[in-house]
Tab-separated table of C-alpha atoms and ligand atoms in Angstrom:
chain	number	residue	atom	x	y	z
A	793	MET	CA	58.497	174.703	-9.413
A	794	SER	CA	55.346	176.476	-8.242
A	795	THR	CA	52.563	177.443	-10.637
A	796	PRO	CA	53.053	180.882	-12.200
A	797	SER	CA	50.907	183.500	-10.509
A	798	MET	CA	51.333	186.209	-13.149
A	799	THR	CA	50.822	186.367	-16.923
A	800	LEU	CA	53.100	188.372	-19.198
A	801	PHE	CA	51.680	189.425	-22.566
A	802	HIS	CA	54.723	188.695	-24.639
A	803	ASN	CA	56.319	188.607	-28.077
A	804	ALA	CA	59.870	187.312	-28.475
A	805	ALA	CA	60.718	190.044	-31.015
A	806	SER	CA	59.715	192.934	-28.746
A	807	PRO	CA	62.671	194.689	-27.108
A	808	TYR	CA	60.378	196.151	-24.448
A	809	VAL	CA	59.284	192.628	-23.527
A	810	ARG	CA	62.915	191.553	-23.607
A	811	LYS	CA	63.814	194.036	-20.856
A	812	VAL	CA	61.217	192.405	-18.620
A	813	MET	CA	62.392	188.894	-19.508
A	814	VAL	CA	66.022	189.798	-18.784
A	815	LEU	CA	65.057	191.189	-15.385
A	816	LEU	CA	63.059	188.026	-14.628
A	817	HIS	CA	66.146	185.935	-15.499
A	818	GLU	CA	68.534	188.123	-13.535
A	819	THR	CA	66.332	188.105	-10.417
A	820	GLY	CA	65.376	184.407	-10.489
A	821	GLN	CA	61.678	185.052	-11.032
A	822	LEU	CA	61.052	183.295	-14.352
A	823	GLY	CA	58.905	180.600	-12.744
A	824	ARG	CA	56.460	183.182	-11.416
A	825	VAL	CA	55.297	184.290	-14.864
A	826	ALA	CA	53.341	182.471	-17.582
A	827	LEU	CA	53.851	183.826	-21.101
A	828	HIS	CA	50.897	184.706	-23.316
A	829	THR	CA	52.236	185.243	-26.833
A	830	CYS	CA	50.697	188.148	-28.751
A	831	VAL	CA	51.257	188.589	-32.474
A	832	LEU	CA	50.370	192.179	-33.251
A	833	SER	CA	51.270	195.324	-35.127
A	834	PRO	CA	49.850	198.855	-35.201
A	835	VAL	CA	47.492	197.778	-38.004
A	836	SER	CA	46.626	194.317	-36.668
A	837	PRO	CA	45.845	194.631	-32.978
A	838	HIS	CA	45.431	191.722	-30.583
A	839	GLU	CA	41.920	191.635	-29.131
A	840	ASN	CA	42.793	189.755	-25.917
A	841	LEU	CA	45.556	192.242	-25.232
A	842	ASN	CA	43.313	195.242	-25.909
A	843	ALA	CA	40.928	193.936	-23.259
A	844	GLU	CA	43.788	193.956	-20.722
A	845	ASN	CA	45.630	197.106	-21.877
A	846	PRO	CA	43.537	199.644	-23.800
A	847	ALA	CA	46.739	201.017	-25.349
A	848	GLY	CA	47.131	197.609	-27.015
A	849	LYS	CA	50.837	197.445	-26.162
A	850	ILE	CA	53.168	194.748	-24.917
A	851	PRO	CA	54.488	194.042	-22.415
A	852	ALA	CA	51.523	193.991	-20.056
A	853	LEU	CA	51.640	191.986	-16.825
A	854	ARG	CA	48.511	190.525	-15.232
A	855	LEU	CA	49.023	190.004	-11.510
A	856	ALA	CA	47.477	187.260	-9.374
A	857	ASP	CA	44.692	189.596	-8.245
A	858	GLY	CA	43.765	190.459	-11.844
A	859	ALA	CA	45.343	193.926	-11.882
A	860	VAL	CA	47.227	194.647	-15.108
A	861	LEU	CA	50.482	196.637	-15.178
A	862	HIS	CA	52.022	198.407	-18.158
A	863	ASP	CA	54.281	199.740	-19.654
A	864	SER	CA	57.696	198.064	-19.448
A	865	ARG	CA	59.075	200.656	-16.997
A	866	VAL	CA	56.210	200.115	-14.565
A	867	ILE	CA	56.547	196.335	-14.886
A	868	LEU	CA	60.309	196.477	-14.264
A	869	ASP	CA	59.762	198.593	-11.160
A	870	TYR	CA	57.092	196.205	-9.858
A	871	LEU	CA	59.100	193.027	-10.491
A	872	ASP	CA	62.224	194.553	-8.970
A	873	GLN	CA	60.285	194.919	-5.722
A	874	GLN	CA	59.231	191.240	-5.713
A	875	HIS	CA	62.622	189.593	-5.131
A	876	VAL	CA	65.056	189.506	-2.238
A	877	GLY	CA	68.313	190.102	-4.134
A	878	ASN	CA	70.050	193.404	-4.755
A	879	PRO	CA	67.628	195.865	-6.374
A	880	LEU	CA	68.205	196.414	-10.085
A	881	ILE	CA	66.553	199.831	-9.771
A	882	PRO	CA	68.053	201.897	-6.955
A	883	ARG	CA	65.287	202.655	-4.489
A	884	GLU	CA	66.268	206.240	-3.770
A	885	GLY	CA	68.802	209.010	-4.121
A	886	SER	CA	70.627	210.394	-7.121
A	887	ALA	CA	71.544	206.881	-8.316
A	888	ARG	CA	67.854	206.133	-8.837
A	889	TRP	CA	67.268	209.134	-11.080
A	890	ARG	CA	70.501	208.665	-13.008
A	891	ARG	CA	69.972	204.950	-13.689
A	892	LEU	CA	66.355	205.579	-14.709
A	893	THR	CA	67.460	208.416	-16.983
A	894	ILE	CA	69.944	206.147	-18.763
A	895	ALA	CA	67.166	203.560	-19.067
A	896	SER	CA	64.950	206.265	-20.549
A	897	LEU	CA	67.626	207.059	-23.147
A	898	ALA	CA	67.671	203.387	-24.089
A	899	ASP	CA	63.900	203.517	-24.510
A	900	ALA	CA	64.329	206.594	-26.715
A	901	ILE	CA	66.560	204.503	-28.985
A	902	LEU	CA	63.871	201.849	-29.037
A	903	ASP	CA	61.025	204.279	-29.697
A	904	ALA	CA	62.874	205.696	-32.706
A	905	ALA	CA	63.916	202.235	-33.905
A	906	LEU	CA	60.349	200.930	-33.754
A	907	LEU	CA	59.054	203.934	-35.692
A	908	ILE	CA	61.670	203.302	-38.397
A	909	ARG	CA	60.810	199.611	-38.381
A	910	TYR	CA	57.085	200.235	-38.819
A	911	GLU	CA	57.592	202.879	-41.495
A	912	THR	CA	59.961	200.754	-43.570
A	913	ALA	CA	58.548	197.272	-43.007
A	914	MET	CA	54.834	198.053	-43.100
A	915	ARG	CA	54.257	201.067	-45.351
A	916	PRO	CA	54.552	200.824	-49.126
A	917	VAL	CA	57.923	202.155	-50.253
A	918	GLU	CA	56.407	205.037	-52.243
A	919	LYS	CA	54.851	206.347	-49.001
A	920	HIS	CA	58.064	206.373	-46.975
A	921	TRP	CA	58.783	209.803	-45.533
A	922	GLN	CA	62.583	210.002	-45.783
A	923	GLU	CA	63.109	213.219	-43.786
A	924	TRP	CA	61.118	211.767	-40.916
A	925	LEU	CA	63.067	208.505	-41.107
A	926	ASN	CA	66.295	210.514	-41.038
A	927	GLY	CA	65.071	212.402	-37.976
A	928	GLN	CA	64.406	209.140	-36.137
A	929	ALA	CA	67.801	207.741	-37.141
A	930	GLU	CA	69.460	210.933	-35.871
A	931	LYS	CA	67.860	210.428	-32.461
A	932	ILE	CA	69.494	206.982	-32.345
A	933	VAL	CA	72.876	208.295	-33.505
A	934	ARG	CA	72.834	211.131	-30.941
A	935	THR	CA	71.835	208.849	-28.089
A	936	VAL	CA	74.425	206.182	-28.928
A	937	ALA	CA	77.073	208.959	-29.087
A	938	TYR	CA	75.991	210.237	-25.674
A	939	LEU	CA	76.191	206.759	-24.110
A	940	GLU	CA	79.661	206.265	-25.616
A	941	LYS	CA	80.899	209.609	-24.314
A	942	ASP	CA	79.166	209.968	-20.955
A	943	ALA	CA	77.815	206.680	-19.641
A	944	MET	CA	80.374	203.931	-20.194
A	945	ALA	CA	81.692	203.748	-16.625
A	946	GLU	CA	78.147	203.661	-15.281
A	947	LEU	CA	77.063	200.966	-17.712
A	948	ALA	CA	80.077	198.828	-16.871
A	949	SER	CA	79.587	199.174	-13.100
A	950	THR	CA	76.523	196.942	-12.710
A	951	PHE	CA	73.983	195.076	-14.826
A	952	ASP	CA	70.916	196.888	-13.551
A	953	VAL	CA	67.917	198.639	-15.130
A	954	ALA	CA	70.159	201.047	-17.060
A	955	ALA	CA	72.428	198.349	-18.444
A	956	ILE	CA	69.555	195.959	-19.187
A	957	SER	CA	67.708	198.679	-21.090
A	958	VAL	CA	70.745	199.745	-23.121
A	959	ALA	CA	71.671	196.121	-23.883
A	960	CYS	CA	68.150	195.372	-25.126
A	961	ALA	CA	68.122	198.547	-27.234
A	962	LEU	CA	71.439	197.672	-28.890
A	963	GLY	CA	70.224	194.112	-29.406
A	964	TYR	CA	67.179	195.447	-31.214
A	965	LEU	CA	69.326	197.665	-33.452
A	966	ASP	CA	71.303	194.551	-34.415
A	967	PHE	CA	68.077	192.606	-34.979
A	968	ARG	CA	66.148	195.082	-37.128
A	969	LEU	CA	68.352	198.054	-38.047
A	970	ALA	CA	71.824	196.558	-38.499
A	971	HIS	CA	72.355	198.847	-41.502
A	972	LEU	CA	72.644	201.814	-39.110
A	973	GLY	CA	76.031	200.398	-38.033
A	974	TRP	CA	75.853	201.781	-34.475
A	975	ARG	CA	79.228	200.181	-33.564
A	976	ASP	CA	81.071	202.435	-36.048
A	977	GLN	CA	80.618	205.440	-33.774
A	978	ALA	CA	80.795	203.644	-30.417
A	979	PRO	CA	83.746	201.271	-29.935
A	980	GLN	CA	83.565	201.265	-26.127
A	981	LEU	CA	79.843	200.612	-26.165
A	982	ALA	CA	80.421	197.833	-28.701
A	983	ALA	CA	83.013	196.180	-26.446
A	984	TRP	CA	80.723	196.466	-23.425
A	985	TYR	CA	77.793	195.037	-25.384
A	986	ALA	CA	79.877	192.116	-26.673
A	987	GLU	CA	80.485	191.166	-23.041
A	988	VAL	CA	76.986	191.608	-21.636
A	989	ALA	CA	75.434	189.853	-24.644
A	990	GLN	CA	77.075	186.660	-23.280
A	991	ARG	CA	75.070	186.754	-20.060
A	992	SER	CA	72.659	183.841	-19.841
A	993	SER	CA	69.745	186.288	-19.453
A	994	MET	CA	70.655	187.942	-22.751
A	995	VAL	CA	71.403	184.703	-24.619
A	996	ALA	CA	68.091	183.178	-23.493
A	997	THR	CA	66.102	186.200	-24.698
A	998	GLN	CA	67.631	186.867	-28.092
A	999	PRO	CA	64.904	188.204	-30.386
A	1000	ALA	CA	63.380	185.796	-32.855
B	1520	BEZ	C1	59.422	193.356	-34.286
B	1520	BEZ	O1	59.138	192.358	-34.973
B	1520	BEZ	O2	60.385	194.076	-34.565
B	1520	BEZ	C2	58.532	193.663	-33.117
B	1520	BEZ	C3	57.498	192.808	-32.792
B	1520	BEZ	C4	56.680	193.098	-31.691
B	1520	BEZ	C5	56.917	194.247	-30.946
B	1520	BEZ	C6	57.970	195.079	-31.270
B	1520	BEZ	C7	58.783	194.797	-32.363
């Protein structure tokens, strides 16, 4: 295998990183990327990462020429243009905007889930703001309900950027917010997820 030409700033627990890792698996590009593990949180930043991405966020991808890409959506778009297989992000037309919009909904689940995670895991319990936590949880509930009602056929049609993003979002809910019980309101989504979670790309990237 050739030497990796790119470096991915990575943490195995990050669902945003997981999306990138799943795409690398699915497109046969794993060998092109070296992983640089970053242990960080909003209150304990990672200095090496801050030097590469002033927002201090993972994933960030350093290319062979030293340019650094972020965030996960930009990295997915870049990597999807570096392989010769079928694109996992449609290049044009209404399919492009629809698949990216479903991917954006998955990211909305993740954004809310991460805010809940930080509030509950990092702040002292007496400082928890319950109404705000409820508001974040409601975003997740609404989005899961939408996917169940209006996106199942599209999710089942191909394992592309939309499906990867939704699968990683649901995987993160299982990992950190299992008490939300997302499957209770979404039996079709649960059945779909049970299937795609068996893909080697998903098994190899389970959060830890
Ligand atoms: C987590 O432990 O849940 C986590 C770690 C890094 C980035 C995002 C989430």
